[in-house]
PDB file of C-alpha atoms in Angstrom:
ATOM      1  CA  MET A   4     -30.503 -57.653 -51.881  1.00 51.00           C
ATOM      2  CA  GLU A   5     -27.652 -55.115 -51.858  1.00 56.00           C
ATOM      3  CA  ASN A   6     -26.371 -54.437 -48.416  1.00 59.00           C
ATOM      4  CA  ILE A   7     -27.423 -51.041 -46.625  1.00 59.00           C
ATOM      5  CA  LYS A   8     -25.294 -49.534 -44.358  1.00 54.00           C
ATOM      6  CA  THR A   9     -26.499 -47.840 -41.160  1.00 58.00           C
ATOM      7  CA  MET A  10     -24.885 -45.024 -39.065  1.00 55.00           C
ATOM      8  CA  ASN A  11     -23.468 -47.821 -36.789  1.00 58.00           C
ATOM      9  CA  ASP A  12     -21.020 -48.912 -39.522  1.00 57.00           C
ATOM     10  CA  PHE A  13     -19.555 -45.583 -39.543  1.00 52.00           C
ATOM     11  CA  ILE A  14     -18.928 -45.001 -35.663  1.00 57.00           C
ATOM     12  CA  ILE A  15     -15.564 -44.710 -34.840  1.00 55.00           C
ATOM     13  CA  PRO A  16     -14.465 -46.614 -31.651  1.00 56.00           C
ATOM     14  CA  GLN A  17     -13.977 -44.157 -28.797  1.00 59.00           C
ATOM     15  CA  PHE A  18     -10.272 -43.540 -27.337  1.00 53.00           C
ATOM     16  CA  THR A  19     -10.056 -44.958 -23.644  1.00 58.00           C
ATOM     17  CA  TRP A  20      -7.368 -42.829 -21.494  1.00 60.00           C
ATOM     18  CA  ILE A  21      -5.697 -45.224 -19.524  1.00 60.00           C
ATOM     19  CA  SER A  22      -3.833 -43.093 -16.414  1.00 66.00           C
ATOM     20  CA  THR A  23      -0.624 -44.346 -14.885  1.00 79.00           C
ATOM     21  CA  PRO A  24       1.126 -43.545 -11.697  1.00 80.00           C
ATOM     22  CA  GLU A  25       3.883 -42.299 -13.931  1.00 78.00           C
ATOM     23  CA  LEU A  26       1.496 -40.161 -16.249  1.00 78.00           C
ATOM     24  CA  GLU A  27      -0.416 -38.817 -13.032  1.00 82.00           C
ATOM     25  CA  GLU A  28       2.860 -37.710 -11.449  1.00 83.00           C
ATOM     26  CA  LEU A  29       4.054 -35.952 -14.329  1.00 82.00           C
ATOM     27  CA  VAL A  30       0.500 -33.969 -14.645  1.00 84.00           C
ATOM     28  CA  ARG A  31       1.103 -33.038 -10.946  1.00 86.00           C
ATOM     29  CA  GLN A  32       4.486 -31.754 -11.817  1.00 87.00           C
ATOM     30  CA  LYS A  33       3.362 -29.622 -14.541  1.00 86.00           C
ATOM     31  CA  GLU A  34       0.602 -28.093 -12.657  1.00 88.00           C
ATOM     32  CA  ALA A  35       2.847 -27.431  -9.632  1.00 86.00           C
ATOM     33  CA  GLU A  36       5.339 -25.706 -11.936  1.00 86.00           C
ATOM     34  CA  ALA A  37       2.585 -23.627 -13.761  1.00 86.00           C
ATOM     35  CA  GLU A  38       1.457 -22.434  -9.963  1.00 88.00           C
ATOM     36  CA  ARG A  39       5.147 -21.405  -9.278  1.00 86.00           C
ATOM     37  CA  GLU A  40       5.459 -19.468 -12.352  1.00 86.00           C
ATOM     38  CA  ARG A  41       2.291 -17.814 -11.499  1.00 85.00           C
ATOM     39  CA  MET A  42       3.364 -16.961  -8.216  1.00 86.00           C
ATOM     40  CA  LEU A  43       6.549 -15.676  -9.315  1.00 84.00           C
ATOM     41  CA  GLU A  44       4.999 -13.439 -11.617  1.00 84.00           C
ATOM     42  CA  LEU A  45       2.592 -12.170  -8.963  1.00 79.00           C
ATOM     43  CA  LEU A  46       5.423 -11.311  -6.685  1.00 78.00           C
ATOM     44  CA  ALA A  47       7.434  -9.720  -9.262  1.00 80.00           C
ATOM     45  CA  LYS A  48       4.313  -7.397 -10.064  1.00 82.00           C
ATOM     46  CA  LYS A  49       3.876  -6.529  -6.601  1.00 79.00           C
ATOM     47  CA  LYS A  50       7.552  -5.734  -6.039  1.00 81.00           C
ATOM     48  CA  GLN A  51       7.061  -3.494  -9.078  1.00 84.00           C
ATOM     49  CA  GLU A  52       3.916  -1.794  -7.779  1.00 81.00           C
ATOM     50  CA  PHE A  53       5.652  -1.400  -4.521  1.00 80.00           C
ATOM     51  CA  GLU A  54       9.023   0.339  -5.827  1.00 86.00           C
ATOM     52  CA  ASN A  55       6.687   2.538  -7.825  1.00 88.00           C
ATOM     53  CA  SER A  56       4.205   3.440  -4.985  1.00 92.00           C
ATOM     54  CA  GLY A  57       6.360   6.355  -3.981  1.00 94.00           C
ATOM     55  CA  VAL A  58       8.126   4.640  -1.015  1.00 95.00           C
ATOM     56  CA  PRO A  59      11.488   6.200  -0.589  1.00 95.00           C
ATOM     57  CA  LYS A  60      14.125   3.643  -2.000  1.00 95.00           C
ATOM     58  CA  ARG A  61      15.864   3.510   1.704  1.00 95.00           C
ATOM     59  CA  TYR A  62      12.710   1.561   3.045  1.00 96.00           C
ATOM     60  CA  TRP A  63      12.504  -0.863  -0.030  1.00 94.00           C
ATOM     61  CA  ASN A  64      13.747  -3.663   2.191  1.00 94.00           C
ATOM     62  CA  GLU A  65      11.625  -2.981   5.048  1.00 95.00           C
ATOM     63  CA  SER A  66       8.483  -4.367   6.554  1.00 96.00           C
ATOM     64  CA  PHE A  67       6.841  -5.104   9.713  1.00 97.00           C
ATOM     65  CA  ASP A  68       8.991  -7.948  10.472  1.00 96.00           C
ATOM     66  CA  THR A  69      12.068  -5.638  10.396  1.00 96.00           C
ATOM     67  CA  TRP A  70      10.600  -2.833  12.701  1.00 96.00           C
ATOM     68  CA  LYS A  71      12.219  -3.414  16.199  1.00 92.00           C
ATOM     69  CA  THR A  72       9.960  -3.104  19.093  1.00 94.00           C
ATOM     70  CA  ARG A  73      11.824  -1.821  22.260  1.00 91.00           C
ATOM     71  CA  ASN A  74       9.175  -2.562  24.934  1.00 93.00           C
ATOM     72  CA  LYS A  75       5.726  -4.081  25.224  1.00 96.00           C
ATOM     73  CA  ASP A  76       4.070  -0.729  24.336  1.00 95.00           C
ATOM     74  CA  ASP A  77       6.047  -0.892  21.054  1.00 95.00           C
ATOM     75  CA  GLU A  78       4.564  -4.315  20.437  1.00 96.00           C
ATOM     76  CA  VAL A  79       1.034  -2.906  20.940  1.00 97.00           C
ATOM     77  CA  ARG A  80       1.727   0.016  18.607  1.00 97.00           C
ATOM     78  CA  LEU A  81       3.096  -2.235  15.819  1.00 97.00           C
ATOM     79  CA  GLN A  82      -0.055  -4.952  16.265  1.00 97.00           C
ATOM     80  CA  THR A  83      -2.260  -1.821  15.764  1.00 97.00           C
ATOM     81  CA  VAL A  84      -0.652  -0.760  12.630  1.00 97.00           C
ATOM     82  CA  ILE A  85      -0.580  -3.984  11.181  1.00 97.00           C
ATOM     83  CA  ASP A  86      -4.169  -4.666  12.105  1.00 97.00           C
ATOM     84  CA  PHE A  87      -5.134  -1.382  10.234  1.00 96.00           C
ATOM     85  CA  SER A  88      -3.096  -2.540   7.112  1.00 96.00           C
ATOM     86  CA  ARG A  89      -5.129  -5.654   6.782  1.00 95.00           C
ATOM     87  CA  GLN A  90      -8.496  -4.503   7.803  1.00 93.00           C
ATOM     88  CA  GLU A  91     -10.825  -5.362   5.361  1.00 89.00           C
ATOM     89  CA  SER A  92     -13.618  -2.331   4.072  1.00 88.00           C
ATOM     90  CA  ASN A  93     -11.265  -0.157   5.883  1.00 92.00           C
ATOM     91  CA  ASP A  94     -12.331   3.642   5.561  1.00 93.00           C
ATOM     92  CA  SER A  95     -10.447   4.995   8.722  1.00 94.00           C
ATOM     93  CA  VAL A  96      -7.444   7.312   8.887  1.00 95.00           C
ATOM     94  CA  LEU A  97      -4.461   6.342  11.010  1.00 97.00           C
ATOM     95  CA  LEU A  98      -2.297   8.880  12.655  1.00 97.00           C
ATOM     96  CA  LEU A  99       1.361   8.104  13.313  1.00 98.00           C
ATOM     97  CA  LEU A 100       2.575  10.628  15.794  1.00 97.00           C
ATOM     98  CA  GLY A 101       6.038  11.127  17.639  1.00 95.00           C
ATOM     99  CA  PRO A 102       9.404  12.376  17.470  1.00 94.00           C
ATOM    100  CA  LYS A 103      11.626  12.009  14.775  1.00 92.00           C
ATOM    101  CA  GLY A 104      13.361   8.321  14.329  1.00 91.00           C
ATOM    102  CA  VAL A 105      11.345   6.373  16.146  1.00 94.00           C
ATOM    103  CA  GLY A 106      10.272   4.176  12.917  1.00 95.00           C
ATOM    104  CA  LYS A 107       6.895   6.110  11.781  1.00 97.00           C
ATOM    105  CA  THR A 108       8.153   6.101   8.181  1.00 97.00           C
ATOM    106  CA  HIS A 109       9.297   2.730   8.011  1.00 97.00           C
ATOM    107  CA  LEU A 110       5.773   1.557   9.537  1.00 98.00           C
ATOM    108  CA  GLY A 111       4.297   3.832   6.847  1.00 98.00           C
ATOM    109  CA  ALA A 112       6.301   1.930   4.038  1.00 97.00           C
ATOM    110  CA  SER A 113       5.256  -1.259   5.544  1.00 97.00           C
ATOM    111  CA  ILE A 114       1.722  -0.392   5.254  1.00 98.00           C
ATOM    112  CA  ILE A 115       2.022  -0.026   1.775  1.00 97.00           C
ATOM    113  CA  ARG A 116       3.989  -3.181   1.280  1.00 95.00           C
ATOM    114  CA  GLU A 117       1.130  -4.842   3.064  1.00 94.00           C
ATOM    115  CA  ALA A 118      -1.707  -3.271   1.304  1.00 94.00           C
ATOM    116  CA  GLY A 119      -0.719  -1.397  -1.818  1.00 94.00           C
ATOM    117  CA  GLY A 120      -1.119   2.296  -2.801  1.00 96.00           C
ATOM    118  CA  ALA A 121       0.914   5.236  -2.583  1.00 97.00           C
ATOM    119  CA  PHE A 122       3.242   6.891  -0.315  1.00 98.00           C
ATOM    120  CA  ILE A 123       4.157  10.551  -0.455  1.00 97.00           C
ATOM    121  CA  SER A 124       5.663  13.049   1.595  1.00 96.00           C
ATOM    122  CA  VAL A 125       3.678  16.270   2.103  1.00 96.00           C
ATOM    123  CA  GLU A 126       6.351  18.572   0.482  1.00 95.00           C
ATOM    124  CA  GLU A 127       6.482  16.230  -2.574  1.00 94.00           C
ATOM    125  CA  MET A 128       2.857  16.358  -2.836  1.00 95.00           C
ATOM    126  CA  ILE A 129       2.780  20.172  -2.887  1.00 94.00           C
ATOM    127  CA  PHE A 130       5.843  20.163  -5.293  1.00 94.00           C
ATOM    128  CA  LYS A 131       3.887  17.781  -7.791  1.00 93.00           C
ATOM    129  CA  TYR A 132       0.869  19.787  -7.280  1.00 93.00           C
ATOM    130  CA  GLU A 133       3.048  23.281  -8.431  1.00 92.00           C
ATOM    131  CA  CYS A 134       4.476  21.414 -11.024  1.00 92.00           C
ATOM    132  CA  SER A 135       0.982  20.102 -12.536  1.00 89.00           C
ATOM    133  CA  MET A 136       0.174  23.945 -13.007  1.00 85.00           C
ATOM    134  CA  ASP A 137       2.637  24.191 -15.744  1.00 83.00           C
ATOM    135  CA  PHE A 138       1.309  24.355 -19.237  1.00 77.00           C
ATOM    136  CA  HIS A 139       3.787  21.631 -20.452  1.00 80.00           C
ATOM    137  CA  SER A 140       3.081  19.159 -17.434  1.00 80.00           C
ATOM    138  CA  GLU A 141       2.314  15.815 -18.188  1.00 82.00           C
ATOM    139  CA  THR A 142      -0.380  15.935 -15.188  1.00 83.00           C
ATOM    140  CA  ASN A 143      -3.025  18.360 -14.469  1.00 90.00           C
ATOM    141  CA  ARG A 144      -4.133  19.136 -11.210  1.00 91.00           C
ATOM    142  CA  VAL A 145      -7.433  17.590 -11.451  1.00 92.00           C
ATOM    143  CA  ASN A 146      -5.844  13.988 -12.382  1.00 93.00           C
ATOM    144  CA  LEU A 147      -3.306  14.566  -9.556  1.00 94.00           C
ATOM    145  CA  MET A 148      -5.821  15.015  -6.912  1.00 95.00           C
ATOM    146  CA  ASN A 149      -8.046  12.525  -8.261  1.00 95.00           C
ATOM    147  CA  PHE A 150      -5.145   9.748  -8.134  1.00 95.00           C
ATOM    148  CA  TYR A 151      -4.457  10.776  -4.360  1.00 96.00           C
ATOM    149  CA  SER A 152      -8.187  11.011  -3.629  1.00 96.00           C
ATOM    150  CA  THR A 153      -8.929   7.618  -5.051  1.00 96.00           C
ATOM    151  CA  THR A 154      -5.592   5.189  -4.521  1.00 96.00           C
ATOM    152  CA  PRO A 155      -6.527   2.325  -2.399  1.00 95.00           C
ATOM    153  CA  MET A 156      -4.257   3.159   0.238  1.00 97.00           C
ATOM    154  CA  LEU A 157      -2.567   6.587   1.056  1.00 98.00           C
ATOM    155  CA  VAL A 158       0.308   7.494   3.232  1.00 98.00           C
ATOM    156  CA  ILE A 159       1.244  10.968   3.760  1.00 98.00           C
ATOM    157  CA  ASP A 160       4.554  11.643   5.560  1.00 97.00           C
ATOM    158  CA  GLU A 161       6.181  14.780   7.080  1.00 96.00           C
ATOM    159  CA  ILE A 162       2.934  16.438   7.805  1.00 95.00           C
ATOM    160  CA  GLY A 163       3.588  20.035   9.363  1.00 92.00           C
ATOM    161  CA  ARG A 164       7.275  20.575   7.886  1.00 88.00           C
ATOM    162  CA  SER A 165       6.412  22.032   4.839  1.00 88.00           C
ATOM    163  CA  MET A 166       7.576  25.715   4.247  1.00 86.00           C
ATOM    164  CA  GLN A 167       4.384  26.445   2.679  1.00 92.00           C
ATOM    165  CA  GLN A 168       1.804  25.641   5.533  1.00 90.00           C
ATOM    166  CA  ALA A 169      -1.160  27.366   3.842  1.00 92.00           C
ATOM    167  CA  LYS A 170      -0.848  25.548   0.458  1.00 93.00           C
ATOM    168  CA  GLU A 171      -0.193  22.052   2.691  1.00 94.00           C
ATOM    169  CA  ASP A 172      -3.330  23.021   4.559  1.00 93.00           C
ATOM    170  CA  ALA A 173      -5.352  23.618   1.815  1.00 93.00           C
ATOM    171  CA  ILE A 174      -4.094  20.266  -0.388  1.00 94.00           C
ATOM    172  CA  LEU A 175      -4.724  17.941   2.981  1.00 94.00           C
ATOM    173  CA  ASN A 176      -8.189  19.346   3.783  1.00 94.00           C
ATOM    174  CA  TYR A 177      -9.186  18.658  -0.075  1.00 95.00           C
ATOM    175  CA  VAL A 178      -7.510  15.096  -0.408  1.00 96.00           C
ATOM    176  CA  LEU A 179      -8.972  13.951   3.249  1.00 94.00           C
ATOM    177  CA  ARG A 180     -12.424  15.359   2.399  1.00 94.00           C
ATOM    178  CA  ARG A 181     -12.564  13.222  -0.937  1.00 95.00           C
ATOM    179  CA  ARG A 182     -11.044  10.231   0.683  1.00 95.00           C
ATOM    180  CA  TYR A 183     -13.599  10.265   3.466  1.00 94.00           C
ATOM    181  CA  GLU A 184     -16.288  10.556   0.842  1.00 94.00           C
ATOM    182  CA  ASN A 185     -14.828   7.686  -1.245  1.00 95.00           C
ATOM    183  CA  MET A 186     -14.360   5.480   2.188  1.00 95.00           C
ATOM    184  CA  LEU A 187     -10.778   4.855   1.794  1.00 96.00           C
ATOM    185  CA  PRO A 188      -8.149   4.424   4.326  1.00 96.00           C
ATOM    186  CA  THR A 189      -5.271   7.205   4.952  1.00 97.00           C
ATOM    187  CA  VAL A 190      -2.372   7.235   7.161  1.00 98.00           C
ATOM    188  CA  LEU A 191      -0.879  10.586   8.378  1.00 97.00           C
ATOM    189  CA  ILE A 192       2.499  10.841   9.619  1.00 98.00           C
ATOM    190  CA  SER A 193       3.971  13.846  11.920  1.00 97.00           C
ATOM    191  CA  ASN A 194       6.368  14.680  14.307  1.00 95.00           C
ATOM    192  CA  LEU A 195       3.447  16.981  15.771  1.00 95.00           C
ATOM    193  CA  LYS A 196       1.673  16.339  19.133  1.00 93.00           C
ATOM    194  CA  LYS A 197      -2.065  14.785  18.526  1.00 92.00           C
ATOM    195  CA  GLU A 198      -3.574  18.396  19.556  1.00 92.00           C
ATOM    196  CA  ASP A 199      -1.240  20.136  17.375  1.00 93.00           C
ATOM    197  CA  LEU A 200      -1.823  18.442  14.441  1.00 92.00           C
ATOM    198  CA  LEU A 201      -5.632  18.388  14.777  1.00 90.00           C
ATOM    199  CA  LYS A 202      -5.635  22.022  15.539  1.00 90.00           C
ATOM    200  CA  LYS A 203      -3.686  22.365  12.073  1.00 89.00           C
ATOM    201  CA  LEU A 204      -6.063  20.226  10.180  1.00 87.00           C
ATOM    202  CA  GLY A 205      -9.353  22.429  11.192  1.00 87.00           C
ATOM    203  CA  ASP A 206     -12.500  21.668  12.301  1.00 88.00           C
ATOM    204  CA  ALA A 207     -14.066  20.524   9.349  1.00 84.00           C
ATOM    205  CA  VAL A 208     -11.386  17.765   9.173  1.00 85.00           C
ATOM    206  CA  VAL A 209     -11.472  17.007  12.764  1.00 87.00           C
ATOM    207  CA  ASP A 210     -14.645  16.327  12.682  1.00 85.00           C
ATOM    208  CA  ARG A 211     -14.621  13.818   9.966  1.00 82.00           C
ATOM    209  CA  LEU A 212     -11.624  12.286  11.767  1.00 81.00           C
ATOM    210  CA  THR A 213     -13.648  11.883  14.951  1.00 81.00           C
ATOM    211  CA  GLU A 214     -15.825   9.317  13.253  1.00 80.00           C
ATOM    212  CA  THR A 215     -13.119   7.270  11.765  1.00 84.00           C
ATOM    213  CA  CYS A 216      -9.663   8.183  13.250  1.00 91.00           C
ATOM    214  CA  LYS A 217      -7.173   6.128  15.105  1.00 92.00           C
ATOM    215  CA  SER A 218      -3.686   7.416  16.637  1.00 94.00           C
ATOM    216  CA  VAL A 219      -0.459   5.463  17.225  1.00 96.00           C
ATOM    217  CA  GLU A 220       1.744   7.920  19.464  1.00 96.00           C
ATOM    218  CA  PHE A 221       5.442   6.893  19.734  1.00 94.00           C
ATOM    219  CA  VAL A 222       7.910   7.852  22.320  1.00 90.00           C
ATOM    220  CA  GLY A 223      11.420   7.385  22.653  1.00 83.00           C
ATOM    221  CA  GLU A 224      15.052   8.261  21.190  1.00 80.00           C
ATOM    222  CA  SER A 225      15.723   8.147  17.483  1.00 81.00           C
ATOM    223  CA  TYR A 226      16.695   4.976  16.122  1.00 74.00           C
ATOM    224  CA  ARG A 227      19.379   6.681  14.298  1.00 65.00           C
ATOM    225  CA  LEU A 228      21.515   7.880  17.125  1.00 63.00           C
ATOM    226  CA  GLY A 229      22.748   4.358  17.879  1.00 58.00           C
ATOM    227  CA  LYS A 230      23.803   4.105  13.903  1.00 59.00           C
ATOM    228  CA  ARG A 231      25.222   7.604  13.814  1.00 49.00           C
ATOM    229  CA  LYS A 232      28.856   7.811  13.295  1.00 48.00           C
ATOM    230  CA  ILE A 233      30.451  11.383  13.926  1.00 44.00           C
ATOM    231  CA  ALA A 234      34.029  11.570  12.313  1.00 44.00           C
TER     232      ALA A 234
END
């Protein structure tokens, strides 16, 4: 009788993987190398985003660690700003107020380094707004205002120092209202006293700020005085 082959006759024996300590170490090294490359790519991307955020180049190497505290009150101020930058589900407004040269812009840049987002002075915001009205502009007003109204974190510096106060007030009012509605955090930096800034912003904005606002007020002489050299 002719032999009849069954499926078992065609089954190929399975290959058995035999692990060795040397092989396991090689796998660990490859995994660690891949993780290092991933982290380097992530850091490079974050660095590029920070440099494109609008933070002035003078502050590219600054962070919370490089902000010098002069007393216990400064330590409290610094911790308040750090907590704000790391707060989850943050929809509040932080006011950084005080005389020039006390490190407000430094801290504003550090917030962007920590949380991401956009940094801009109010004068530059006005300039970009005016440029956006040009027919040949690459960005129109709607897209520009949408960007500042929806970026995850927005730091606006030098409030109260522009030469076009009416336009400054109108732009700030619009952006702050939109960011309030979008439940997004905003940082306002100014040399103005708190009562003067609130008066400038107007009742409608202040009414919203009352619900979500925190303020950090700085005192003291300018850090720059100690660095300045007069020929």
